[in-house]
Amino acid sequence: MVELTDKTVLENFVAHVVDQNPMHVNFITSALGRADADTLQRLNQYLDYCLSNGLDMASLADCYNTISRDTFREEMYFRSKKKYRYSKFSEVAEAVYFNEEYMKKYMYGLALTSFIWPNHVAMHNFFIATFPKGLTGNYLEVGPGHGYYFMQAASLGNFEKLVGVDISPASVALTRDIIRHFGFDRDRQIDLREADFLAMVATPEPYSCIVMGEVLEHVEEPDRFLRAIAALSGADTHIYVTTCINAPAVDHIYLFRDPAAIEQMARDSGLTVVDALCVPYANHTLEQSLAKSLPVNVAYVLRRS
Ligand SMILES: C[S@@+](CC[C@H](N)C(=O)[O-])C[C@H]1O[C@@H](n2cnc3c(N)ncnc32)[C@H](O)[C@@H]1O
């Protein structure tokens, strides 16, 4: 049993994670040992936010361990079957997106991985580095999930209005909550919609920034999402999209097998790649990761062609 003495919030979190999941000790110790000061500061800030919001340390550790364990189980399935367990939205929707308890656990856990898993940290840093600071106009995020990136966009940009569209009621609630906690609803217009992005109609004014993190692998027809983003963009819109390759999770249904296929899909959808980050599997090159069908993460800055 973990003893709550005068340890720091982060030490307490790690102690609870390891208490519940002893096999994870080497991974989390090494990942946090290599983390930069900004990432650790953001992790502490996120833990504080969660704790001030009624979650206790044991449940936060449970959120994080749930995503770690579920991802590991899906990786075992993928290694033997060479495909994701599910390929249809209807096969995962009730168990994940419309299951409030599971979805909240999954989303808090996913947000925590952005500060801990080295591949997710790299993607998070790329989001910040490429974000056009102080950008005005209107912001759109597709599938904000836990809402952390939505909140960060509100802080990095100077948008008049921020729109978030997510199919999961739990995700909309989490995004609304983090925005309220950090006070961004006081001086910005915040419009959070519980809806399927594909049902969204094009606005007369294009968005100045569109972000869609970790959604393409969750949908049956990712090309339709990219085409819809192109339709909502102007020539200068900053478009940021992330996805993954050979990276199973409980609700990943569209399997990309290499970055070239994603980039071709983007071009065919009317988008041009202006910047890219490719994060191979740990201690492997991209070629080795692809040859062994190991997980790879990718992030793109795009422009309408
Ligand atoms: C894995 S989370 C991504 C969270 C966050 N964007 C990130 O990068 O960490 C995927 C989100 O996409 C949402 N989503 C899935 N299909 C969607 C759709 N058709 N329209 C809108 N949101 C969708 C899910 O409900 C979930 O909140």
Short mmCIF file of C-alpha atoms and ligand atoms in Angstrom, two decimals:
data_model
loop_
_atom_site.label_atom_id
_atom_site.label_comp_id
_atom_site.label_asym_id
_atom_site.label_seq_id
_atom_site.Cartn_x
_atom_site.Cartn_y
_atom_site.Cartn_z
CA MET A 1 0.00 0.00 0.00
CA VAL A 2 1.31 3.46 -0.90
CA GLU A 3 1.94 5.82 2.03
CA LEU A 4 1.02 9.46 1.47
CA THR A 5 3.77 11.32 3.29
CA ASP A 6 5.33 14.60 2.19
CA LYS A 7 6.30 13.37 -1.28
CA THR A 8 5.70 15.64 -4.26
CA VAL A 9 2.55 15.21 -6.28
CA LEU A 10 4.54 13.59 -9.10
CA GLU A 11 6.32 11.15 -6.79
CA ASN A 12 2.98 10.18 -5.29
CA PHE A 13 1.51 9.61 -8.74
CA VAL A 14 4.42 7.38 -9.77
CA ALA A 15 4.24 5.46 -6.49
CA HIS A 16 0.55 4.73 -7.06
CA VAL A 17 1.14 3.72 -10.71
CA VAL A 18 3.86 1.28 -9.68
CA ASP A 19 1.90 0.03 -6.68
CA GLN A 20 -0.98 -0.92 -8.99
CA ASN A 21 1.22 -2.07 -11.91
CA PRO A 22 4.71 -3.15 -10.69
CA MET A 23 5.74 -4.27 -14.21
CA HIS A 24 5.67 -0.60 -15.33
CA VAL A 25 8.36 0.60 -12.92
CA ASN A 26 11.32 0.58 -15.33
CA PHE A 27 9.38 2.24 -18.14
CA ILE A 28 7.96 5.13 -16.12
CA THR A 29 11.16 5.71 -14.14
CA SER A 30 13.26 5.87 -17.27
CA ALA A 31 10.71 7.99 -19.20
CA LEU A 32 10.40 10.58 -16.43
CA GLY A 33 14.15 10.49 -15.81
CA ARG A 34 14.68 11.68 -19.40
CA ALA A 35 11.79 14.18 -19.44
CA ASP A 36 12.63 17.87 -19.92
CA ALA A 37 11.69 20.48 -17.32
CA ASP A 38 8.78 21.91 -19.36
CA THR A 39 7.17 18.49 -19.76
CA LEU A 40 7.50 17.76 -16.04
CA GLN A 41 6.02 21.16 -15.22
CA ARG A 42 3.04 20.45 -17.53
CA LEU A 43 2.58 17.00 -15.99
CA ASN A 44 2.53 18.49 -12.49
CA GLN A 45 0.07 21.16 -13.61
CA TYR A 46 -2.21 18.50 -15.17
CA LEU A 47 -2.04 16.35 -12.02
CA ASP A 48 -2.93 19.39 -9.91
CA TYR A 49 -5.87 20.16 -12.18
CA CYS A 50 -7.18 16.58 -11.90
CA LEU A 51 -6.73 16.50 -8.13
CA SER A 52 -8.49 19.84 -7.68
CA ASN A 53 -11.33 18.43 -9.74
CA GLY A 54 -12.29 15.61 -7.43
CA LEU A 55 -10.01 12.82 -8.68
CA ASP A 56 -7.70 11.20 -6.16
CA MET A 57 -4.21 9.88 -6.84
CA ALA A 58 -5.26 6.21 -6.89
CA SER A 59 -7.92 6.83 -9.53
CA LEU A 60 -5.53 8.93 -11.62
CA ALA A 61 -2.98 6.11 -11.51
CA ASP A 62 -5.80 3.73 -12.48
CA CYS A 63 -6.64 5.92 -15.53
CA TYR A 64 -3.00 5.81 -16.64
CA ASN A 65 -2.60 2.07 -15.95
CA THR A 66 -5.83 1.31 -17.81
CA ILE A 67 -4.53 2.80 -21.08
CA SER A 68 -1.09 1.17 -20.58
CA ARG A 69 -2.60 -2.28 -19.93
CA ASP A 70 -5.27 -2.04 -22.65
CA THR A 71 -2.70 -0.92 -25.21
CA PHE A 72 -0.35 -3.76 -24.25
CA ARG A 73 -3.19 -6.29 -24.62
CA GLU A 74 -4.05 -4.93 -28.09
CA GLU A 75 -0.35 -5.03 -29.08
CA MET A 76 -0.28 -8.75 -28.24
CA TYR A 77 -3.38 -9.28 -30.40
CA PHE A 78 -1.84 -7.27 -33.26
CA ARG A 79 1.44 -9.18 -33.14
CA SER A 80 -0.32 -12.51 -33.61
CA LYS A 81 -3.12 -11.46 -36.02
CA LYS A 82 -1.34 -8.63 -37.91
CA LYS A 83 -4.52 -6.54 -37.79
CA TYR A 84 -6.48 -4.44 -35.32
CA ARG A 85 -9.15 -6.35 -33.38
CA TYR A 86 -11.98 -4.20 -34.76
CA SER A 87 -12.55 -2.38 -38.03
CA LYS A 88 -16.00 -0.84 -37.60
CA PHE A 89 -17.09 2.15 -35.50
CA SER A 90 -20.16 0.20 -34.33
CA GLU A 91 -17.89 -2.47 -32.80
CA VAL A 92 -16.22 0.00 -30.40
CA ALA A 93 -18.71 2.87 -30.00
CA GLU A 94 -20.76 1.58 -27.06
CA ALA A 95 -17.83 0.14 -25.12
CA VAL A 96 -15.64 3.24 -25.57
CA TYR A 97 -17.09 6.57 -26.82
CA PHE A 98 -20.55 6.17 -25.26
CA ASN A 99 -19.38 4.46 -22.06
CA GLU A 100 -18.93 7.48 -19.80
CA GLU A 101 -16.95 5.72 -17.08
CA TYR A 102 -14.52 4.00 -19.44
CA MET A 103 -14.14 7.03 -21.75
CA LYS A 104 -13.26 9.38 -18.90
CA LYS A 105 -10.70 6.93 -17.56
CA TYR A 106 -9.25 6.45 -21.06
CA MET A 107 -9.08 10.20 -21.79
CA TYR A 108 -7.46 11.17 -18.47
CA GLY A 109 -5.02 8.32 -19.08
CA LEU A 110 -4.34 9.44 -22.65
CA ALA A 111 -3.69 13.01 -21.53
CA LEU A 112 -1.20 11.71 -18.95
CA THR A 113 0.68 9.77 -21.66
CA SER A 114 1.33 13.10 -23.45
CA PHE A 115 3.75 13.94 -20.63
CA ILE A 116 5.14 10.43 -20.00
CA TRP A 117 5.35 8.17 -23.07
CA PRO A 118 8.37 9.41 -25.07
CA ASN A 119 6.57 9.03 -28.44
CA HIS A 120 3.59 11.06 -27.19
CA VAL A 121 5.90 13.65 -25.61
CA ALA A 122 7.65 14.08 -28.99
CA MET A 123 4.28 14.65 -30.70
CA HIS A 124 3.20 17.08 -27.99
CA ASN A 125 6.44 19.08 -28.37
CA PHE A 126 5.94 19.19 -32.15
CA PHE A 127 2.41 20.55 -31.63
CA ILE A 128 3.78 23.38 -29.49
CA ALA A 129 6.81 24.08 -31.71
CA THR A 130 4.76 24.35 -34.91
CA PHE A 131 1.76 26.17 -33.42
CA PRO A 132 1.39 29.71 -34.84
CA LYS A 133 1.56 31.62 -31.53
CA GLY A 134 -0.88 34.51 -31.18
CA LEU A 135 -2.89 33.46 -34.25
CA THR A 136 -6.27 35.22 -34.46
CA GLY A 137 -9.49 34.14 -36.21
CA ASN A 138 -11.44 31.00 -35.37
CA TYR A 139 -10.04 27.68 -34.14
CA LEU A 140 -11.55 24.26 -34.82
CA GLU A 141 -10.56 21.02 -33.14
CA VAL A 142 -11.92 17.65 -34.25
CA GLY A 143 -12.07 15.05 -31.47
CA PRO A 144 -10.54 17.08 -28.58
CA GLY A 145 -11.08 14.10 -26.23
CA HIS A 146 -9.49 15.04 -22.88
CA GLY A 147 -9.34 18.67 -24.03
CA TYR A 148 -5.69 19.28 -23.15
CA TYR A 149 -4.68 20.31 -26.70
CA PHE A 150 -7.83 22.44 -27.00
CA MET A 151 -6.88 24.24 -23.78
CA GLN A 152 -3.30 24.65 -24.98
CA ALA A 153 -4.47 26.10 -28.31
CA ALA A 154 -6.57 28.61 -26.36
CA SER A 155 -3.46 29.58 -24.45
CA LEU A 156 -1.00 29.67 -27.40
CA GLY A 157 -3.32 31.42 -29.86
CA ASN A 158 -5.34 34.61 -29.64
CA PHE A 159 -8.52 33.23 -31.19
CA GLU A 160 -11.88 34.97 -31.00
CA LYS A 161 -13.76 31.70 -31.08
CA LEU A 162 -12.77 28.09 -30.43
CA VAL A 163 -14.99 25.29 -31.70
CA GLY A 164 -14.60 21.67 -30.61
CA VAL A 165 -16.53 18.78 -32.17
CA ASP A 166 -16.50 15.37 -30.53
CA ILE A 167 -18.83 12.40 -30.92
CA SER A 168 -18.38 11.33 -27.29
CA PRO A 169 -20.41 13.09 -24.55
CA ALA A 170 -17.64 12.29 -22.04
CA SER A 171 -15.04 14.01 -24.24
CA VAL A 172 -17.18 17.11 -24.63
CA ALA A 173 -17.64 17.25 -20.84
CA LEU A 174 -13.90 16.84 -20.20
CA THR A 175 -13.00 19.54 -22.73
CA ARG A 176 -15.58 21.93 -21.26
CA ASP A 177 -14.21 21.25 -17.79
CA ILE A 178 -10.51 21.88 -18.54
CA ILE A 179 -11.36 25.09 -20.40
CA ARG A 180 -13.42 26.31 -17.45
CA HIS A 181 -10.71 25.31 -14.97
CA PHE A 182 -8.04 27.33 -16.75
CA GLY A 183 -10.43 30.26 -17.27
CA PHE A 184 -10.41 30.39 -21.08
CA ASP A 185 -14.21 30.63 -21.21
CA ARG A 186 -14.04 34.10 -19.64
CA ASP A 187 -12.62 36.05 -22.57
CA ARG A 188 -13.10 33.71 -25.58
CA GLN A 189 -16.13 32.34 -27.28
CA ILE A 190 -16.12 28.58 -26.68
CA ASP A 191 -18.42 26.38 -28.75
CA LEU A 192 -18.26 22.67 -27.86
CA ARG A 193 -20.47 20.37 -29.90
CA GLU A 194 -21.35 16.75 -29.34
CA ALA A 195 -21.54 15.58 -32.95
CA ASP A 196 -20.01 13.52 -35.71
CA PHE A 197 -17.51 15.78 -37.46
CA LEU A 198 -18.68 14.47 -40.84
CA ALA A 199 -22.08 16.02 -40.18
CA MET A 200 -20.53 19.50 -39.82
CA VAL A 201 -21.35 21.92 -42.61
CA ALA A 202 -18.77 24.27 -44.13
CA THR A 203 -18.82 27.78 -42.62
CA PRO A 204 -18.67 30.86 -44.90
CA GLU A 205 -15.48 32.03 -43.09
CA PRO A 206 -12.71 29.46 -43.09
CA TYR A 207 -11.07 28.57 -39.78
CA SER A 208 -7.59 30.01 -39.23
CA CYS A 209 -6.46 26.84 -37.44
CA ILE A 210 -7.76 23.26 -37.52
CA VAL A 211 -6.36 20.54 -35.25
CA MET A 212 -7.26 16.86 -35.38
CA GLY A 213 -5.09 14.75 -33.06
CA GLU A 214 -5.38 10.96 -32.96
CA VAL A 215 -8.72 10.68 -34.77
CA LEU A 216 -7.97 9.25 -38.25
CA GLU A 217 -7.20 5.78 -36.85
CA HIS A 218 -10.56 5.83 -34.97
CA VAL A 219 -12.77 6.19 -38.03
CA GLU A 220 -13.77 3.96 -40.93
CA GLU A 221 -13.16 6.51 -43.70
CA PRO A 222 -10.28 8.80 -42.71
CA ASP A 223 -10.13 10.32 -46.21
CA ARG A 224 -13.58 11.87 -45.64
CA PHE A 225 -12.24 13.62 -42.50
CA LEU A 226 -9.28 15.04 -44.43
CA ARG A 227 -11.54 16.24 -47.27
CA ALA A 228 -13.89 17.86 -44.75
CA ILE A 229 -10.91 19.66 -43.17
CA ALA A 230 -9.78 20.90 -46.59
CA ALA A 231 -13.32 22.22 -47.21
CA LEU A 232 -13.28 24.18 -43.92
CA SER A 233 -9.82 25.68 -44.62
CA GLY A 234 -8.57 28.76 -46.40
CA ALA A 235 -5.23 29.07 -48.19
CA ASP A 236 -3.46 30.15 -44.95
CA THR A 237 -5.19 27.86 -42.46
CA HIS A 238 -2.75 26.12 -40.12
CA ILE A 239 -3.82 22.46 -40.18
CA TYR A 240 -2.33 20.02 -37.68
CA VAL A 241 -3.13 16.30 -37.90
CA THR A 242 -1.67 13.33 -36.05
CA THR A 243 -2.22 9.62 -36.42
CA CYS A 244 -0.34 6.34 -36.06
CA ILE A 245 0.87 3.30 -37.93
CA ASN A 246 0.75 -0.32 -36.69
CA ALA A 247 -0.30 1.08 -33.32
CA PRO A 248 -3.18 -0.91 -31.83
CA ALA A 249 -5.48 0.43 -29.12
CA VAL A 250 -8.93 -0.60 -27.90
CA ASP A 251 -10.66 1.65 -30.42
CA HIS A 252 -8.24 1.89 -33.35
CA ILE A 253 -10.13 0.62 -36.38
CA TYR A 254 -8.28 2.04 -39.40
CA LEU A 255 -4.86 0.48 -39.88
CA PHE A 256 -2.24 2.62 -41.63
CA ARG A 257 0.80 0.56 -42.55
CA ASP A 258 3.22 3.31 -43.61
CA PRO A 259 3.55 7.12 -43.69
CA ALA A 260 3.46 7.19 -47.50
CA ALA A 261 -0.16 5.96 -47.48
CA ILE A 262 -1.19 8.74 -45.07
CA GLU A 263 0.60 11.41 -47.08
CA GLN A 264 -0.98 10.16 -50.33
CA MET A 265 -4.41 10.25 -48.66
CA ALA A 266 -3.75 13.84 -47.55
CA ARG A 267 -2.74 14.87 -51.09
CA ASP A 268 -5.78 13.11 -52.60
CA SER A 269 -7.93 15.03 -50.09
CA GLY A 270 -6.64 18.42 -51.26
CA LEU A 271 -3.95 18.94 -48.62
CA THR A 272 -0.20 19.59 -48.90
CA VAL A 273 2.33 18.48 -46.28
CA VAL A 274 4.42 21.44 -45.10
CA ASP A 275 6.06 19.88 -42.06
CA ALA A 276 6.14 16.36 -40.63
CA LEU A 277 7.29 14.45 -37.58
CA CYS A 278 7.73 10.70 -37.68
CA VAL A 279 8.43 8.94 -34.37
CA PRO A 280 9.62 5.35 -34.90
CA TYR A 281 9.38 2.63 -32.27
CA ALA A 282 11.86 2.98 -29.40
CA ASN A 283 15.43 2.06 -30.39
CA HIS A 284 14.40 1.37 -34.01
CA THR A 285 14.71 3.33 -37.23
CA LEU A 286 11.57 4.02 -39.26
CA GLU A 287 12.57 1.31 -41.76
CA GLN A 288 13.09 -1.25 -38.97
CA SER A 289 9.78 -0.30 -37.33
CA LEU A 290 7.86 -0.66 -40.58
CA ALA A 291 9.60 -3.94 -41.50
CA LYS A 292 8.64 -5.40 -38.11
CA SER A 293 5.16 -3.76 -38.07
CA LEU A 294 6.00 -1.91 -34.85
CA PRO A 295 4.10 1.22 -33.76
CA VAL A 296 5.07 4.55 -35.36
CA ASN A 297 3.52 7.95 -34.58
CA VAL A 298 3.19 10.71 -37.16
CA ALA A 299 2.21 14.38 -37.01
CA TYR A 300 1.71 16.73 -39.96
CA VAL A 301 1.36 20.42 -40.52
CA LEU A 302 -0.78 20.73 -43.64
CA ARG A 303 -2.11 23.46 -45.93
CA ARG A 304 -5.02 23.38 -48.31
CA SER A 305 -3.57 22.67 -51.79
C1 LIG B 1 -7.99 9.25 -29.07
S1 LIG B 1 -9.01 10.62 -28.77
C2 LIG B 1 -7.95 11.96 -29.22
C3 LIG B 1 -7.85 13.02 -28.15
C4 LIG B 1 -6.92 14.18 -28.47
N1 LIG B 1 -7.30 14.83 -29.71
C5 LIG B 1 -5.47 13.73 -28.56
O1 LIG B 1 -4.83 13.95 -29.60
O2 LIG B 1 -4.94 13.17 -27.60
C6 LIG B 1 -10.11 10.55 -30.18
C7 LIG B 1 -11.33 11.45 -30.02
O3 LIG B 1 -12.01 11.52 -31.28
C8 LIG B 1 -13.41 11.46 -31.05
N2 LIG B 1 -14.09 11.01 -32.28
C9 LIG B 1 -14.08 9.77 -32.83
N3 LIG B 1 -14.84 9.77 -33.95
C10 LIG B 1 -15.32 11.03 -34.12
C11 LIG B 1 -16.17 11.65 -35.08
N4 LIG B 1 -16.68 10.97 -36.09
N5 LIG B 1 -16.45 12.97 -34.93
C12 LIG B 1 -15.97 13.67 -33.88
N6 LIG B 1 -15.16 13.12 -32.93
C13 LIG B 1 -14.85 11.83 -33.05
C14 LIG B 1 -13.52 10.49 -29.87
O4 LIG B 1 -14.74 10.59 -29.21
C15 LIG B 1 -12.34 10.91 -29.01
O5 LIG B 1 -12.70 11.91 -28.08
#
